[in-house]
Amino acid sequence: MELTFGEIYDRLTSSALDEIRARLRPPASIVDFGAGCGRLSIPLSRAGYEVTAVDPSGAMLDQLRARAPSLEVETVETPMQRYRARRPHDLALCVFTVIAYILDEETLSQAFTAAAQSLVPDGLLLLDVPQYDMFESFDHDTESIIRHVEIEPIAGPVHAYHERTVLRTPDGSIQYEDTFRIRHWTLEETLVALDAVGFVPADDISARFTGLGANYLLMRRSG
């Protein structure tokens, strides 16, 4: 992702971190859904926040721990909808297209329910809702990487994602292929699902993430 999107990805990261710092001070507790290799979890932990990184991929969480072995980041290997917090958090993060990997209404409801139940009363949820323009095929070819991605609709809002990538390294080429499904959720669908589990709008912060291909919402757990 870094080699493909570079400056855009860095800007998304810095904008998200700025938004979090403006809303909460360390040592506030944060759960990072879809944490991956720690793009947000690591700098947040370094800044003094108490961070729980949640991801269904154990391999990604292994990379997170390897990148920052001295940090106290709690890692939980589970999908968002199955997460059960040991203690309530002040903020939940659901960014970097996390909801696009949820394919049906029931699972989306379960995921937002898990987020709500993980938060203190009036706790915040920061999430992005990818726009449909992001569901487009693309090619990226540089000295470091050759990446071919095909995204095609297969059943309404559900799309098939196919990727073939060659990463050029000093030790030789590394090839990667993957196929899975993703879904485009409209902003209205997302807000309806959030409302149904007790989230209310706190702020539409999309203007602070201009050009990044998604709507960015700050929601508050009511009650």
Tab-separated table of N, CA, C and O in Angstrom, residues 131-174:
chain	number	residue	atom	x	y	z
A	131	GLN	N	-16.165	5.702	-0.986
A	131	GLN	CA	-17.029	6.078	-2.092
A	131	GLN	C	-16.889	5.073	-3.235
A	131	GLN	O	-15.900	4.333	-3.320
A	132	TYR	N	-17.869	5.073	-4.135
A	132	TYR	CA	-17.877	4.049	-5.188
A	132	TYR	C	-16.691	4.188	-6.137
A	132	TYR	O	-16.263	3.214	-6.755
A	133	ASP	N	-16.141	5.386	-6.249
A	133	ASP	CA	-14.990	5.592	-7.131
A	133	ASP	C	-13.795	4.735	-6.736
A	133	ASP	O	-12.910	4.468	-7.557
A	134	MET	N	-13.758	4.305	-5.482
A	134	MET	CA	-12.640	3.484	-5.034
A	134	MET	C	-12.735	2.048	-5.540
A	134	MET	O	-11.764	1.300	-5.478
A	135	PHE	N	-13.903	1.674	-6.044
A	135	PHE	CA	-14.111	0.306	-6.507
A	135	PHE	C	-13.798	0.221	-8.005
A	135	PHE	O	-14.631	-0.190	-8.813
A	136	GLU	N	-12.608	0.623	-8.368
A	136	GLU	CA	-12.177	0.623	-9.764
A	136	GLU	C	-10.865	-0.142	-9.910
A	136	GLU	O	-9.991	-0.075	-9.037
A	137	SER	N	-10.732	-0.842	-11.030
A	137	SER	CA	-9.487	-1.555	-11.322
A	137	SER	C	-8.360	-0.556	-11.570
A	137	SER	O	-8.597	0.595	-11.967
A	138	PHE	N	-7.132	-0.999	-11.328
A	138	PHE	CA	-5.997	-0.115	-11.605
A	138	PHE	C	-4.720	-0.929	-11.796
A	138	PHE	O	-4.630	-2.089	-11.397
A	139	ASP	N	-3.753	-0.292	-12.435
A	139	ASP	CA	-2.410	-0.845	-12.602
A	139	ASP	C	-1.406	0.149	-12.052
A	139	ASP	O	-1.565	1.369	-12.209
A	140	HIS	N	-0.366	-0.377	-11.439
A	140	HIS	CA	0.691	0.479	-10.879
A	140	HIS	C	2.028	-0.201	-11.165
A	140	HIS	O	2.263	-1.332	-10.750
A	141	ASP	N	2.893	0.491	-11.881
A	141	ASP	CA	4.162	-0.099	-12.308
A	141	ASP	C	5.295	0.887	-12.041
A	141	ASP	O	5.349	1.966	-12.640
A	142	THR	N	6.185	0.539	-11.109
A	142	THR	CA	7.359	1.348	-10.815
A	142	THR	C	8.571	0.429	-10.711
A	142	THR	O	8.465	-0.792	-10.907
A	143	GLU	N	9.707	1.013	-10.369
A	143	GLU	CA	10.914	0.198	-10.201
A	143	GLU	C	10.784	-0.761	-9.021
A	143	GLU	O	11.468	-1.780	-8.979
A	144	SER	N	9.916	-0.432	-8.075
A	144	SER	CA	9.800	-1.239	-6.861
A	144	SER	C	8.671	-2.258	-6.907
A	144	SER	O	8.744	-3.298	-6.252
A	145	ILE	N	7.614	-1.968	-7.689
A	145	ILE	CA	6.437	-2.822	-7.624
A	145	ILE	C	5.679	-2.793	-8.942
A	145	ILE	O	5.585	-1.759	-9.610
A	146	ILE	N	5.134	-3.948	-9.320
A	146	ILE	CA	4.171	-4.058	-10.413
A	146	ILE	C	2.897	-4.616	-9.802
A	146	ILE	O	2.890	-5.723	-9.257
A	147	ARG	N	1.837	-3.833	-9.902
A	147	ARG	CA	0.593	-4.228	-9.240
A	147	ARG	C	-0.562	-4.129	-10.218
A	147	ARG	O	-0.783	-3.073	-10.817
A	148	HIS	N	-1.303	-5.224	-10.376
A	148	HIS	CA	-2.470	-5.263	-11.251
A	148	HIS	C	-3.677	-5.674	-10.417
A	148	HIS	O	-3.707	-6.762	-9.833
A	149	VAL	N	-4.666	-4.780	-10.337
A	149	VAL	CA	-5.859	-5.030	-9.537
A	149	VAL	C	-7.094	-4.915	-10.417
A	149	VAL	O	-7.276	-3.912	-11.116
A	150	GLU	N	-7.924	-5.952	-10.402
A	150	GLU	CA	-9.207	-5.937	-11.095
A	150	GLU	C	-10.327	-6.020	-10.069
A	150	GLU	O	-10.323	-6.894	-9.203
A	151	ILE	N	-11.278	-5.089	-10.161
A	151	ILE	CA	-12.442	-5.088	-9.276
A	151	ILE	C	-13.681	-5.082	-10.156
A	151	ILE	O	-13.864	-4.173	-10.975
A	152	GLU	N	-14.509	-6.090	-10.004
A	152	GLU	CA	-15.682	-6.218	-10.875
A	152	GLU	C	-16.928	-6.546	-10.057
A	152	GLU	O	-16.876	-7.364	-9.135
A	153	PRO	N	-18.070	-5.904	-10.371
A	153	PRO	CA	-19.310	-6.215	-9.656
A	153	PRO	C	-19.784	-7.621	-9.992
A	153	PRO	O	-19.703	-8.066	-11.139
A	154	ILE	N	-20.264	-8.317	-8.958
A	154	ILE	CA	-20.742	-9.681	-9.197
A	154	ILE	C	-22.173	-9.879	-8.702
A	154	ILE	O	-22.890	-10.742	-9.208
A	155	ALA	N	-22.611	-9.095	-7.718
A	155	ALA	CA	-23.973	-9.229	-7.197
A	155	ALA	C	-24.348	-7.941	-6.492
A	155	ALA	O	-24.091	-7.777	-5.303
A	156	GLY	N	-24.944	-7.019	-7.246
A	156	GLY	CA	-25.325	-5.747	-6.652
A	156	GLY	C	-24.112	-4.988	-6.149
A	156	GLY	O	-23.166	-4.731	-6.907
A	157	PRO	N	-24.085	-4.658	-4.853
A	157	PRO	CA	-22.967	-3.888	-4.315
A	157	PRO	C	-21.724	-4.729	-4.011
A	157	PRO	O	-20.679	-4.182	-3.653
A	158	VAL	N	-21.829	-6.041	-4.141
A	158	VAL	CA	-20.695	-6.930	-3.858
A	158	VAL	C	-19.819	-7.056	-5.098
A	158	VAL	O	-20.316	-7.248	-6.213
A	159	HIS	N	-18.509	-6.946	-4.898
A	159	HIS	CA	-17.543	-6.978	-5.985
A	159	HIS	C	-16.486	-8.060	-5.743
A	159	HIS	O	-16.182	-8.397	-4.591
A	160	ALA	N	-15.956	-8.583	-6.831
A	160	ALA	CA	-14.821	-9.498	-6.751
A	160	ALA	C	-13.537	-8.699	-6.912
A	160	ALA	O	-13.414	-7.878	-7.827
A	161	TYR	N	-12.596	-8.942	-6.025
A	161	TYR	CA	-11.296	-8.257	-6.041
A	161	TYR	C	-10.236	-9.283	-6.421
A	161	TYR	O	-10.104	-10.325	-5.779
A	162	HIS	N	-9.493	-9.002	-7.485
A	162	HIS	CA	-8.407	-9.876	-7.932
A	162	HIS	C	-7.115	-9.056	-7.994
A	162	HIS	O	-7.102	-7.962	-8.576
A	163	GLU	N	-6.063	-9.587	-7.429
A	163	GLU	CA	-4.794	-8.863	-7.439
A	163	GLU	C	-3.639	-9.780	-7.827
A	163	GLU	O	-3.553	-10.919	-7.367
A	164	ARG	N	-2.749	-9.245	-8.679
A	164	ARG	CA	-1.477	-9.900	-8.997
A	164	ARG	C	-0.385	-8.852	-8.831
A	164	ARG	O	-0.408	-7.811	-9.491
A	165	THR	N	0.564	-9.128	-7.960
A	165	THR	CA	1.595	-8.149	-7.638
A	165	THR	C	2.968	-8.791	-7.656
A	165	THR	O	3.140	-9.942	-7.215
A	166	VAL	N	3.943	-8.061	-8.163
A	166	VAL	CA	5.347	-8.455	-8.086
A	166	VAL	C	6.097	-7.348	-7.365
A	166	VAL	O	6.098	-6.193	-7.801
A	167	LEU	N	6.703	-7.698	-6.242
A	167	LEU	CA	7.490	-6.745	-5.460
A	167	LEU	C	8.966	-6.988	-5.757
A	167	LEU	O	9.470	-8.102	-5.602
A	168	ARG	N	9.637	-5.940	-6.213
A	168	ARG	CA	11.054	-6.053	-6.550
A	168	ARG	C	11.900	-5.672	-5.340
A	168	ARG	O	11.816	-4.547	-4.849
A	169	THR	N	12.708	-6.581	-4.855
A	169	THR	CA	13.547	-6.341	-3.688
A	169	THR	C	15.003	-6.635	-4.038
A	169	THR	O	15.291	-7.281	-5.054
A	170	PRO	N	15.955	-6.175	-3.218
A	170	PRO	CA	17.374	-6.477	-3.467
A	170	PRO	C	17.671	-7.967	-3.480
A	170	PRO	O	18.662	-8.408	-4.085
A	171	ASP	N	16.813	-8.752	-2.837
A	171	ASP	CA	17.024	-10.205	-2.783
A	171	ASP	C	16.244	-10.955	-3.864
A	171	ASP	O	16.199	-12.179	-3.859
A	172	GLY	N	15.622	-10.208	-4.777
A	172	GLY	CA	14.851	-10.837	-5.833
A	172	GLY	C	13.387	-10.450	-5.777
A	172	GLY	O	12.964	-9.675	-4.914
A	173	SER	N	12.600	-11.000	-6.680
A	173	SER	CA	11.183	-10.653	-6.786
A	173	SER	C	10.335	-11.518	-5.868
A	173	SER	O	10.603	-12.702	-5.664
A	174	ILE	N	9.301	-10.896	-5.324
A	174	ILE	CA	8.313	-11.594	-4.515
A	174	ILE	C	6.972	-11.451	-5.213
A	174	ILE	O	6.535	-10.338	-5.510
